[in-house]
Short mmCIF file of C-alpha atoms in Angstrom, two decimals:
data_model
loop_
_atom_site.label_atom_id
_atom_site.label_comp_id
_atom_site.label_asym_id
_atom_site.label_seq_id
_atom_site.Cartn_x
_atom_site.Cartn_y
_atom_site.Cartn_z
CA UNK A 1 -21.06 -7.80 -21.88
CA UNK A 2 -23.50 -8.01 -24.74
CA UNK A 3 -23.32 -11.06 -27.06
CA UNK A 4 -22.47 -10.41 -30.68
CA UNK A 5 -26.11 -10.83 -31.69
CA UNK A 6 -26.91 -7.64 -29.77
CA UNK A 7 -25.18 -5.59 -32.40
CA UNK A 8 -28.15 -6.11 -34.71
CA UNK A 9 -30.64 -5.29 -31.96
CA UNK A 10 -29.08 -2.07 -30.71
CA UNK A 11 -31.40 0.24 -32.58
CA UNK A 12 -34.45 -1.76 -31.56
CA UNK A 13 -34.03 -1.09 -27.86
CA UNK A 14 -35.31 2.28 -26.63
CA UNK A 15 -33.14 4.30 -24.33
CA UNK A 16 -34.91 4.45 -20.95
CA UNK A 17 -34.45 8.16 -20.51
CA UNK A 18 -36.33 10.96 -22.18
CA UNK A 19 -34.42 13.20 -24.54
CA UNK A 20 -37.13 15.74 -25.23
CA UNK A 21 -35.57 19.12 -25.78
CA UNK A 22 -32.03 17.83 -25.25
CA UNK A 23 -29.31 17.95 -27.85
CA UNK A 24 -26.25 15.77 -28.22
CA UNK A 25 -22.91 17.46 -27.89
CA UNK A 26 -19.89 15.38 -28.81
CA UNK A 27 -16.49 16.61 -27.82
CA UNK A 28 -13.58 16.42 -30.20
CA UNK A 29 -10.54 14.31 -29.41
CA UNK A 30 -8.60 17.51 -28.89
CA UNK A 31 -9.83 19.56 -25.90
CA UNK A 32 -11.78 22.70 -26.68
CA UNK A 33 -10.49 26.19 -26.16
CA UNK A 34 -10.27 27.50 -22.61
CA UNK A 35 -12.97 30.09 -23.23
CA UNK A 36 -15.49 27.32 -23.93
CA UNK A 37 -14.43 24.63 -21.50
CA UNK A 38 -17.28 22.23 -20.69
CA UNK A 39 -19.04 22.16 -17.35
CA UNK A 40 -18.51 18.39 -17.20
CA UNK A 41 -16.43 16.31 -19.58
CA UNK A 42 -18.01 12.86 -19.69
CA UNK A 43 -16.15 9.95 -21.25
CA UNK A 44 -17.98 6.71 -22.05
CA UNK A 45 -16.74 3.23 -22.93
CA UNK A 46 -19.32 0.90 -24.48
CA UNK A 47 -19.80 -2.82 -23.82
CA UNK A 48 -19.05 -6.02 -25.73
CA UNK A 49 -20.65 -6.33 -29.14
CA UNK A 50 -21.65 -2.66 -29.29
CA UNK A 51 -20.22 -0.69 -32.20
CA UNK A 52 -19.32 2.87 -33.02
CA UNK A 53 -22.70 3.09 -34.75
CA UNK A 54 -24.70 2.14 -31.65
CA UNK A 55 -26.07 5.14 -29.76
CA UNK A 56 -23.47 7.58 -31.04
CA UNK A 57 -20.64 5.21 -30.18
CA UNK A 58 -21.58 4.89 -26.52
CA UNK A 59 -23.85 1.87 -26.68
CA UNK A 60 -27.27 1.88 -25.10
CA UNK A 61 -26.36 1.75 -21.41
CA UNK A 62 -23.56 4.33 -21.37
CA UNK A 63 -25.62 6.66 -23.57
CA UNK A 64 -28.48 6.54 -21.08
CA UNK A 65 -26.16 7.60 -18.24
CA UNK A 66 -24.63 10.38 -20.33
CA UNK A 67 -28.07 11.61 -21.39
CA UNK A 68 -29.16 11.85 -17.78
CA UNK A 69 -26.20 14.12 -17.05
CA UNK A 70 -26.80 16.30 -20.10
CA UNK A 71 -30.45 16.68 -19.16
CA UNK A 72 -29.51 18.15 -15.78
CA UNK A 73 -26.17 19.91 -16.25
CA UNK A 74 -26.01 22.46 -19.09
CA UNK A 75 -22.66 22.73 -20.82
CA UNK A 76 -21.80 19.05 -20.48
CA UNK A 77 -19.89 17.48 -23.37
CA UNK A 78 -19.59 13.74 -23.92
CA UNK A 79 -17.01 11.67 -25.74
CA UNK A 80 -17.16 7.96 -26.70
CA UNK A 81 -13.99 5.87 -26.63
CA UNK A 82 -13.66 3.86 -29.81
CA UNK A 83 -12.17 0.38 -29.48
CA UNK A 84 -13.06 -3.11 -30.80
CA UNK A 85 -15.46 -4.00 -27.93
CA UNK A 86 -15.31 -7.55 -29.30
CA UNK A 87 -18.52 -9.56 -28.96
CA UNK A 88 -18.49 -12.53 -26.60
CA UNK A 89 -20.81 -15.23 -25.26
CA UNK A 90 -22.24 -15.65 -21.77
CA UNK A 91 -19.68 -18.25 -20.67
CA UNK A 92 -16.72 -17.67 -18.38
CA UNK A 93 -14.25 -20.05 -20.04
CA UNK A 94 -15.51 -19.46 -23.58
CA UNK A 95 -14.15 -15.97 -23.95
CA UNK A 96 -11.93 -15.74 -27.01
CA UNK A 97 -8.36 -14.57 -26.95
CA UNK A 98 -9.58 -11.53 -28.86
CA UNK A 99 -11.21 -10.32 -25.65
CA UNK A 100 -7.83 -9.60 -24.08
CA UNK A 101 -6.73 -7.79 -27.23
CA UNK A 102 -9.93 -5.73 -27.20
CA UNK A 103 -9.40 -4.75 -23.55
CA UNK A 104 -5.82 -3.75 -24.34
CA UNK A 105 -6.91 -1.60 -27.29
CA UNK A 106 -9.58 0.06 -25.16
CA UNK A 107 -7.07 0.85 -22.44
CA UNK A 108 -4.71 2.45 -24.93
CA UNK A 109 -7.49 4.55 -26.46
CA UNK A 110 -8.82 5.71 -23.08
CA UNK A 111 -5.35 6.42 -21.69
CA UNK A 112 -4.48 8.51 -24.73
CA UNK A 113 -7.69 10.52 -24.45
CA UNK A 114 -7.10 11.23 -20.76
CA UNK A 115 -3.51 12.27 -21.41
CA UNK A 116 -4.53 14.57 -24.28
CA UNK A 117 -7.29 16.18 -22.24
CA UNK A 118 -5.08 16.77 -19.20
CA UNK A 119 -2.46 18.35 -21.46
CA UNK A 120 -5.03 20.75 -22.90
CA UNK A 121 -6.39 24.15 -21.83
CA UNK A 122 -9.41 22.78 -19.91
CA UNK A 123 -7.49 20.49 -17.58
CA UNK A 124 -7.45 22.98 -14.70
CA UNK A 125 -11.11 24.00 -14.95
CA UNK A 126 -12.97 20.84 -15.96
CA UNK A 127 -12.98 17.39 -14.37
CA UNK A 128 -13.32 14.15 -16.32
CA UNK A 129 -16.18 11.79 -15.47
CA UNK A 130 -15.94 8.18 -16.63
CA UNK A 131 -18.79 5.79 -17.50
CA UNK A 132 -18.12 2.17 -18.40
CA UNK A 133 -20.49 -0.70 -19.15
CA UNK A 134 -19.60 -4.38 -19.33
CA UNK A 135 -16.28 -4.74 -21.18
CA UNK A 136 -16.06 -0.96 -21.11
CA UNK A 137 -16.30 -1.03 -17.31
CA UNK A 138 -13.26 -3.29 -17.22
CA UNK A 139 -11.39 -0.95 -19.54
CA UNK A 140 -12.12 2.02 -17.29
CA UNK A 141 -11.28 0.16 -14.06
CA UNK A 142 -8.00 -1.12 -15.51
CA UNK A 143 -6.94 2.36 -16.62
CA UNK A 144 -8.14 4.19 -13.53
CA UNK A 145 -6.20 2.03 -11.08
CA UNK A 146 -2.95 2.68 -12.97
CA UNK A 147 -3.25 6.47 -13.07
CA UNK A 148 -0.79 8.52 -11.08
CA UNK A 149 -1.84 10.84 -8.28
CA UNK A 150 -2.08 13.99 -10.41
CA UNK A 151 -4.18 12.61 -13.29
CA UNK A 152 -6.36 10.62 -10.92
CA UNK A 153 -7.04 13.86 -9.06
CA UNK A 154 -8.64 15.29 -12.21
CA UNK A 155 -11.07 12.40 -12.50
CA UNK A 156 -14.23 13.72 -10.87
CA UNK A 157 -16.10 10.42 -10.65
CA UNK A 158 -16.34 6.91 -12.06
CA UNK A 159 -19.41 4.74 -12.66
CA UNK A 160 -19.19 1.08 -13.68
CA UNK A 161 -22.22 -0.96 -14.74
CA UNK A 162 -22.03 -4.75 -15.09
CA UNK A 163 -18.28 -4.80 -14.41
CA UNK A 164 -16.65 -8.15 -15.34
CA UNK A 165 -14.20 -7.61 -12.46
CA UNK A 166 -16.93 -6.82 -9.93
CA UNK A 167 -16.04 -7.71 -6.33
CA UNK A 168 -19.07 -9.06 -4.49
CA UNK A 169 -17.71 -8.29 -1.03
CA UNK A 170 -17.01 -4.63 -1.87
CA UNK A 171 -20.22 -3.51 -0.15
CA UNK A 172 -21.55 -0.02 0.52
CA UNK A 173 -21.18 2.64 -0.64
CA UNK A 174 -19.27 1.55 -3.77
CA UNK A 175 -21.28 -1.52 -4.79
CA UNK A 176 -24.91 -0.74 -5.58
CA UNK A 177 -27.65 -3.12 -6.64
CA UNK A 178 -29.47 -6.38 -6.03
CA UNK A 179 -26.33 -8.49 -6.65
CA UNK A 180 -25.29 -11.61 -4.76
CA UNK A 181 -22.40 -10.52 -2.47
CA UNK A 182 -20.95 -14.04 -2.61
CA UNK A 183 -20.32 -13.82 -6.36
CA UNK A 184 -17.70 -11.89 -8.32
CA UNK A 185 -17.44 -10.79 -11.93
CA UNK A 186 -16.96 -13.28 -14.76
CA UNK A 187 -13.47 -12.01 -15.63
CA UNK A 188 -12.20 -13.18 -12.24
CA UNK A 189 -12.92 -16.77 -13.37
CA UNK A 190 -10.25 -16.64 -16.05
CA UNK A 191 -7.34 -14.78 -14.54
CA UNK A 192 -8.32 -11.15 -14.00
CA UNK A 193 -8.15 -9.86 -10.45
CA UNK A 194 -11.19 -8.64 -8.53
CA UNK A 195 -11.82 -4.90 -8.73
CA UNK A 196 -11.35 -3.90 -5.09
CA UNK A 197 -12.06 -0.17 -4.98
CA UNK A 198 -10.51 1.96 -2.24
CA UNK A 199 -11.76 5.41 -3.27
CA UNK A 200 -15.23 4.97 -1.88
CA UNK A 201 -16.35 8.57 -2.43
CA UNK A 202 -15.43 8.73 -6.10
CA UNK A 203 -16.48 5.38 -7.59
CA UNK A 204 -19.77 3.49 -7.87
CA UNK A 205 -20.17 0.00 -9.32
CA UNK A 206 -23.68 -1.20 -10.21
CA UNK A 207 -24.60 -4.88 -10.43
CA UNK A 208 -28.08 -6.42 -10.63
CA UNK A 209 -29.35 -9.84 -9.66
CA UNK A 210 -28.84 -12.55 -12.31
CA UNK A 211 -26.31 -10.53 -14.30
CA UNK A 212 -23.71 -13.23 -15.06
CA UNK A 213 -21.11 -10.69 -16.09
CA UNK A 214 -20.76 -9.02 -12.69
CA UNK A 215 -22.17 -11.94 -10.66
CA UNK A 216 -20.73 -15.06 -12.31
CA UNK A 217 -22.44 -17.44 -12.89
CA UNK A 218 -25.85 -16.33 -11.62
CA UNK A 219 -28.25 -16.04 -14.55
CA UNK A 220 -25.82 -17.44 -17.12
CA UNK A 221 -28.07 -20.25 -18.29
CA UNK A 222 -31.04 -17.93 -18.56
CA UNK A 223 -29.00 -15.44 -20.58
CA UNK A 224 -27.95 -18.18 -22.98
CA UNK A 225 -31.47 -19.46 -23.51
CA UNK A 226 -33.24 -16.09 -23.40
CA UNK A 227 -30.74 -13.35 -24.24
CA UNK A 228 -33.49 -10.76 -24.71
CA UNK A 229 -34.40 -11.11 -21.04
CA UNK A 230 -30.85 -11.19 -19.69
CA UNK A 231 -30.44 -8.79 -16.78
CA UNK A 232 -27.06 -7.65 -18.09
CA UNK A 233 -28.54 -5.64 -20.94
CA UNK A 234 -31.30 -3.99 -18.92
CA UNK A 235 -29.55 -1.45 -16.69
CA UNK A 236 -31.51 1.37 -18.42
CA UNK A 237 -34.76 -0.45 -17.58
CA UNK A 238 -34.26 -2.09 -14.18
CA UNK A 239 -34.76 -0.03 -11.03
CA UNK A 240 -33.16 -0.19 -7.62
CA UNK A 241 -36.14 -1.21 -5.45
CA UNK A 242 -35.71 1.31 -2.65
CA UNK A 243 -35.40 4.24 -5.06
CA UNK A 244 -37.62 3.41 -8.07
CA UNK A 245 -34.85 4.91 -10.22
CA UNK A 246 -33.18 3.05 -13.08
CA UNK A 247 -29.55 2.10 -12.65
CA UNK A 248 -28.49 4.40 -15.45
CA UNK A 249 -30.32 7.29 -13.75
CA UNK A 250 -28.60 6.43 -10.46
CA UNK A 251 -25.23 6.38 -12.19
CA UNK A 252 -25.90 9.74 -13.80
CA UNK A 253 -27.09 11.21 -10.51
CA UNK A 254 -23.94 10.03 -8.77
CA UNK A 255 -21.69 11.78 -11.29
CA UNK A 256 -23.85 14.90 -11.08
CA UNK A 257 -23.46 14.87 -7.30
CA UNK A 258 -19.70 14.51 -7.74
CA UNK A 259 -19.69 17.52 -10.06
CA UNK A 260 -21.61 19.56 -7.52
CA UNK A 261 -19.01 18.65 -4.92
CA UNK A 262 -16.01 19.44 -7.11
CA UNK A 263 -17.41 21.85 -9.67
CA UNK A 264 -17.30 25.63 -10.04
CA UNK A 265 -18.37 28.01 -7.27
CA UNK A 266 -22.12 28.31 -6.63
CA UNK A 267 -23.96 30.51 -9.14
CA UNK A 268 -24.86 34.11 -8.47
CA UNK A 269 -28.11 33.66 -6.57
CA UNK A 270 -28.98 34.60 -3.03
CA UNK A 271 -29.23 32.26 -0.05
CA UNK A 272 -32.22 29.91 -0.09
CA UNK A 273 -33.44 31.47 3.15
CA UNK A 274 -34.25 34.68 1.24
CA UNK A 275 -37.62 34.45 -0.48
CA UNK A 276 -39.31 36.78 -2.96
CA UNK A 277 -43.08 36.44 -3.31
CA UNK A 278 -44.39 38.39 -6.28
CA UNK A 279 -47.61 38.47 -8.29
CA UNK A 280 -51.07 39.97 -8.54
CA UNK A 281 -52.24 38.27 -5.29
CA UNK A 282 -55.40 37.03 -7.06
CA UNK A 283 -57.62 40.05 -7.82
CA UNK A 284 -60.43 37.71 -8.97
CA UNK A 285 -61.83 37.14 -5.45
CA UNK A 286 -62.71 39.49 -2.62
CA UNK A 287 -59.85 38.18 -0.50
CA UNK A 288 -56.44 39.82 -0.64
CA UNK A 289 -55.02 37.86 2.31
CA UNK A 290 -53.12 35.19 0.37
CA UNK A 291 -49.77 36.87 -0.04
CA UNK A 292 -49.80 38.22 3.52
CA UNK A 293 -50.57 34.75 4.87
CA UNK A 294 -47.67 33.28 2.89
CA UNK A 295 -45.34 35.98 4.19
CA UNK A 296 -46.41 35.34 7.79
CA UNK A 297 -46.12 31.57 7.43
CA UNK A 298 -42.62 31.72 5.93
CA UNK A 299 -41.36 34.46 8.23
CA UNK A 300 -42.52 32.43 11.19
CA UNK A 301 -40.58 29.46 9.81
CA UNK A 302 -37.32 31.42 9.72
CA UNK A 303 -37.23 32.83 6.19
CA UNK A 304 -36.50 36.41 5.13
CA UNK A 305 -39.38 37.34 2.84
CA UNK A 306 -39.83 40.23 0.42
CA UNK A 307 -42.87 40.97 -1.73
CA UNK A 308 -43.52 42.70 -5.03
CA UNK A 309 -46.50 43.11 -7.32
CA UNK A 310 -44.23 42.57 -10.35
CA UNK A 311 -41.14 40.52 -11.12
CA UNK A 312 -38.01 42.58 -10.34
CA UNK A 313 -35.26 42.85 -12.93
CA UNK A 314 -32.65 41.64 -10.41
CA UNK A 315 -33.31 38.30 -8.71
CA UNK A 316 -29.77 37.78 -7.43
CA UNK A 317 -30.57 38.63 -3.77
CA UNK A 318 -33.00 35.70 -3.56
CA UNK A 319 -32.65 31.95 -3.38
CA UNK A 320 -36.38 31.33 -3.87
CA UNK A 321 -38.88 33.15 -6.09
CA UNK A 322 -42.59 32.48 -5.54
CA UNK A 323 -45.17 33.59 -8.11
CA UNK A 324 -48.53 34.00 -6.40
CA UNK A 325 -51.13 35.24 -8.86
CA UNK A 326 -53.55 34.14 -11.56
CA UNK A 327 -53.89 36.97 -14.10
CA UNK A 328 -50.29 38.14 -14.41
CA UNK A 329 -49.13 35.17 -16.49
CA UNK A 330 -45.36 35.50 -17.13
CA UNK A 331 -44.60 36.82 -20.61
CA UNK A 332 -41.74 35.48 -22.73
CA UNK A 333 -39.15 37.76 -21.14
CA UNK A 334 -40.26 36.86 -17.61
CA UNK A 335 -40.29 33.15 -18.48
CA UNK A 336 -36.72 33.46 -19.72
CA UNK A 337 -35.73 35.30 -16.53
CA UNK A 338 -37.31 32.71 -14.23
CA UNK A 339 -35.91 29.79 -16.20
CA UNK A 340 -32.41 31.31 -16.07
CA UNK A 341 -32.80 31.78 -12.31
CA UNK A 342 -33.67 28.10 -11.82
CA UNK A 343 -30.94 26.93 -14.19
CA UNK A 344 -28.47 28.85 -12.06
CA UNK A 345 -29.54 26.90 -9.00
CA UNK A 346 -32.44 29.04 -7.78
CA UNK A 347 -35.78 27.62 -6.63
CA UNK A 348 -39.18 28.50 -8.11
CA UNK A 349 -42.75 28.31 -6.81
CA UNK A 350 -45.46 28.57 -9.46
CA UNK A 351 -49.23 28.94 -9.07
CA UNK A 352 -51.53 27.00 -11.38
CA UNK A 353 -55.33 26.70 -11.38
CA UNK A 354 -58.29 24.92 -12.92
CA UNK A 355 -58.06 24.58 -16.69
CA UNK A 356 -58.74 27.89 -18.42
CA UNK A 357 -58.40 30.08 -15.34
CA UNK A 358 -58.45 33.00 -15.49
CA UNK A 359 -57.17 34.83 -18.54
CA UNK A 360 -55.75 34.15 -21.97
CA UNK A 361 -53.07 32.90 -21.85
CA UNK A 362 -54.15 31.07 -18.71
CA UNK A 363 -52.29 30.60 -15.46
CA UNK A 364 -51.62 26.99 -16.49
CA UNK A 365 -50.15 28.13 -19.80
CA UNK A 366 -47.58 30.07 -17.83
CA UNK A 367 -46.81 27.15 -15.54
CA UNK A 368 -46.34 24.75 -18.46
CA UNK A 369 -44.20 27.24 -20.36
CA UNK A 370 -41.71 27.34 -17.49
CA UNK A 371 -41.92 23.68 -16.48
CA UNK A 372 -41.22 22.35 -19.97
CA UNK A 373 -38.03 24.42 -20.14
CA UNK A 374 -36.76 23.10 -16.81
CA UNK A 375 -37.85 19.47 -16.47
CA UNK A 376 -37.23 16.88 -19.17
CA UNK A 377 -40.24 14.58 -19.68
CA UNK A 378 -41.83 12.66 -22.50
CA UNK A 379 -44.59 14.97 -23.73
CA UNK A 380 -44.16 17.77 -21.22
CA UNK A 381 -46.46 18.87 -18.41
CA UNK A 382 -50.17 18.21 -18.83
CA UNK A 383 -53.09 18.91 -16.54
CA UNK A 384 -55.91 16.79 -15.16
CA UNK A 385 -59.47 17.56 -14.08
CA UNK A 386 -60.33 20.23 -11.55
CA UNK A 387 -62.80 20.19 -8.70
CA UNK A 388 -60.73 18.96 -5.80
CA UNK A 389 -60.93 20.67 -2.41
CA UNK A 390 -59.30 18.44 0.23
CA UNK A 391 -56.56 16.11 -0.96
CA UNK A 392 -54.42 13.54 0.82
CA UNK A 393 -50.67 14.04 1.19
CA UNK A 394 -48.38 11.51 -0.47
CA UNK A 395 -46.09 10.08 2.26
CA UNK A 396 -43.58 8.97 -0.38
CA UNK A 397 -43.05 12.43 -1.85
CA UNK A 398 -39.52 13.46 -2.81
CA UNK A 399 -37.08 14.66 -0.12
CA UNK A 400 -39.43 13.67 2.74
CA UNK A 401 -41.53 16.73 1.90
CA UNK A 402 -44.57 15.19 3.61
CA UNK A 403 -42.75 15.09 6.94
CA UNK A 404 -40.13 17.84 6.95
CA UNK A 405 -40.22 20.01 8.89
CA UNK A 406 -43.94 19.37 9.59
CA UNK A 407 -45.98 16.19 9.26
CA UNK A 408 -48.64 16.85 6.63
CA UNK A 409 -51.77 14.77 6.08
CA UNK A 410 -54.10 16.90 3.96
CA UNK A 411 -54.10 19.92 1.67
CA UNK A 412 -57.12 22.19 1.31
CA UNK A 413 -57.88 24.22 -1.80
CA UNK A 414 -61.03 25.31 -3.61
CA UNK A 415 -61.89 23.63 -6.92
CA UNK A 416 -58.17 23.08 -7.34
CA UNK A 417 -56.66 22.15 -10.67
CA UNK A 418 -54.47 19.08 -11.01
CA UNK A 419 -51.29 17.80 -12.62
CA UNK A 420 -51.65 14.76 -14.85
CA UNK A 421 -49.27 12.11 -13.44
CA UNK A 422 -48.78 10.38 -16.81
CA UNK A 423 -45.38 11.98 -17.43
CA UNK A 424 -44.56 12.61 -13.77
CA UNK A 425 -42.92 10.31 -11.22
CA UNK A 426 -45.16 9.42 -8.30
CA UNK A 427 -42.66 10.86 -5.82
CA UNK A 428 -42.96 14.26 -7.51
CA UNK A 429 -46.56 14.68 -6.32
CA UNK A 430 -46.89 15.88 -2.74
CA UNK A 431 -50.69 15.67 -2.84
CA UNK A 432 -52.80 13.31 -4.91
CA UNK A 433 -56.51 12.91 -5.50
CA UNK A 434 -56.19 9.30 -4.30
CA UNK A 435 -52.72 8.17 -3.16
CA UNK A 436 -53.79 4.51 -3.19
CA UNK A 437 -54.67 4.34 -6.87
CA UNK A 438 -53.24 5.21 -10.23
CA UNK A 439 -53.08 7.79 -11.65
CA UNK A 440 -53.91 9.94 -8.62
CA UNK A 441 -53.97 13.49 -10.00
CA UNK A 442 -51.67 15.86 -8.12
CA UNK A 443 -52.35 19.36 -6.84
CA UNK A 444 -48.82 20.01 -5.52
CA UNK A 445 -45.79 18.97 -7.56
CA UNK A 446 -42.16 19.04 -6.41
CA UNK A 447 -39.01 18.54 -8.48
CA UNK A 448 -35.51 18.55 -7.00
CA UNK A 449 -32.09 19.32 -8.46
CA UNK A 450 -31.90 15.91 -10.15
CA UNK A 451 -35.02 16.74 -12.17
CA UNK A 452 -34.50 20.43 -12.89
CA UNK A 453 -32.03 21.34 -15.61
CA UNK A 454 -29.24 23.35 -14.02
CA UNK A 455 -29.76 22.18 -10.46
CA UNK A 456 -32.54 24.37 -9.06
CA UNK A 457 -35.78 23.15 -7.47
CA UNK A 458 -39.38 23.66 -8.55
CA UNK A 459 -42.76 23.59 -6.79
CA UNK A 460 -46.18 23.95 -8.41
CA UNK A 461 -49.43 24.44 -6.47
CA UNK A 462 -52.53 24.13 -8.63
CA UNK A 463 -54.68 26.50 -6.59
CA UNK A 464 -54.50 30.13 -5.46
CA UNK A 465 -57.21 30.02 -2.79
CA UNK A 466 -55.33 27.62 -0.49
CA UNK A 467 -53.44 30.55 1.07
CA UNK A 468 -56.47 32.83 1.49
CA UNK A 469 -58.21 33.24 4.84
CA UNK A 470 -61.71 32.95 3.37
CA UNK A 471 -61.14 29.80 1.34
CA UNK A 472 -58.12 27.92 2.69
CA UNK A 473 -57.58 25.90 5.86
CA UNK A 474 -55.61 28.26 8.07
CA UNK A 475 -54.73 25.44 10.49
CA UNK A 476 -52.78 23.49 7.85
CA UNK A 477 -51.76 26.20 5.35
CA UNK A 478 -48.72 27.46 7.34
CA UNK A 479 -47.31 23.93 7.63
CA UNK A 480 -47.82 23.24 3.93
CA UNK A 481 -46.15 26.54 3.01
CA UNK A 482 -43.28 25.85 5.41
CA UNK A 483 -42.68 22.37 3.97
CA UNK A 484 -42.67 23.68 0.41
CA UNK A 485 -40.24 26.45 1.32
CA UNK A 486 -38.06 23.97 3.15
CA UNK A 487 -37.99 21.70 0.10
CA UNK A 488 -37.13 24.66 -2.13
CA UNK A 489 -34.38 25.67 0.27
CA UNK A 490 -32.59 22.35 -0.26
CA UNK A 491 -33.46 20.88 3.17
CA UNK A 492 -30.88 22.69 5.34
CA UNK A 493 -30.66 21.65 9.00
CA UNK A 494 -30.53 25.27 10.20
CA UNK A 495 -34.02 26.03 8.97
CA UNK A 496 -35.39 22.90 10.60
CA UNK A 497 -34.02 24.13 13.90
CA UNK A 498 -35.58 27.54 13.36
CA UNK A 499 -38.90 26.03 12.40
CA UNK A 500 -39.03 23.76 15.43
CA UNK A 501 -37.69 26.28 17.91
CA UNK A 502 -39.78 27.50 20.84
CA UNK A 503 -39.47 31.03 19.50
CA UNK A 504 -41.43 30.22 16.36
CA UNK A 505 -44.06 32.89 15.77
CA UNK A 506 -47.72 31.99 16.16
CA UNK A 507 -49.45 32.22 12.81
CA UNK A 508 -52.40 34.62 12.65
CA UNK A 509 -54.43 34.62 9.41
CA UNK A 510 -54.68 37.98 7.71
CA UNK A 511 -57.98 39.75 7.23
CA UNK A 512 -59.54 38.92 3.85
CA UNK A 513 -59.48 42.63 3.01
CA UNK A 514 -62.51 42.74 0.70
CA UNK A 515 -62.07 44.86 -2.39
CA UNK A 516 -63.55 45.36 -5.81
CA UNK A 517 -62.93 42.47 -8.16
CA UNK A 518 -61.78 42.83 -11.74
CA UNK A 519 -62.80 39.25 -12.44
CA UNK A 520 -65.67 38.91 -14.91
CA UNK A 521 -65.56 35.13 -15.32
CA UNK A 522 -67.21 32.41 -13.19
CA UNK A 523 -68.32 33.11 -9.62
CA UNK A 524 -65.68 33.98 -7.05
CA UNK A 525 -65.61 30.58 -5.41
CA UNK A 526 -64.70 28.93 -8.74
CA UNK A 527 -60.97 28.80 -7.94
#
């Protein structure tokens, strides 16, 4: 519940999500035509003191949550609820009578929007997702609990941040944050009832330590004396300790997960257990074993693997597509095809190398071209120095990739290239040049469905030699390949069972298969 003074500061506070390459789509008050119904219809209600001019009418916090959703789910439209959102002070008994009038006006506006949307052509195909911050959280909670069974059934998910009616004893999974469970929201101190939420699968309420609005009166004095540092206004900046994700990112991820549970049928891609490995198989060295070794490693881990020297026109039979090559850099049409595959939920594996390898455009140019179309960052993907051979595995990598299904400790390449971690979360790097220091350049990067626009997964390995019998470590390569494939498959239990079964095939490295090289650059061990 932002004090009135925060109206003047709204534009001075940066939204803590990147918006590179993303565009804002505002829905009209009247639902769109059935032929163009949104994937998700997100409705946001801003907090006290925020105006229709602040962050497109959403206010800073709600806009950050909405942006997170738009970055990941194409076709999402967002709509701000306009109401007075009267400014108040950080004092439970000092709230003006205008606050109650503002809440009432917000409830009317939100109720009318919901009724209009559910009467429109998209009501049967699109769910509504509600985001409320501060006073806006109270507006949403008040309206939601009065909805009948049918309209409530079309609400896909609800996220509340800094709710004035927060109930400290709510507990998991609804209440999320570093809040004091013995304290309730400020509104409960002057007559409003506690927001006791029964629909535990559909609603999340976020409250941080020393936020006096949802944890009255913890932090109230500090917020009065130092409003700039008040926890209540920093949900886009503060992170939940065990996740390292901001609260607005967590709120967006929750609504995205709700959409994936309730949304349209899965896109037209194959099962994640079906893998296509395509590419030139590195003709720059006298070792053609790489692709065969990958096939054997993944087949032994329970995957159905096909190979091709070129990218097929139809990728629909596959759930994973691996590009293993260095000279056949994807052209614009192939980039578009691979990006569309990932945006439809498919998983991609890309091969990078040391800077400049081994053609123009380079292998890394191709990797960056695809990455920057799939993952939203500030500044896009950049690369670090090369020269690494044996790198340590990051135990904190996303989705337990360092341990599932195999426990990894090292990765072996040959003069491997690296990913610059400046714009990358530490959990996205499976291997790092030095996991104990910053920045720790990464040779393997992993991004899950919360990072990849459209819901696919992405892996990048900055070396081609790691899979080759002559250059790689054939004792660890199969496990690394299996863990990457398992991550790209979405971590299904069935494949873990297959991988760990007694019938797992014994991996036998392929013969290097010496052949004439077309490479005219640096010596063959340069990769």
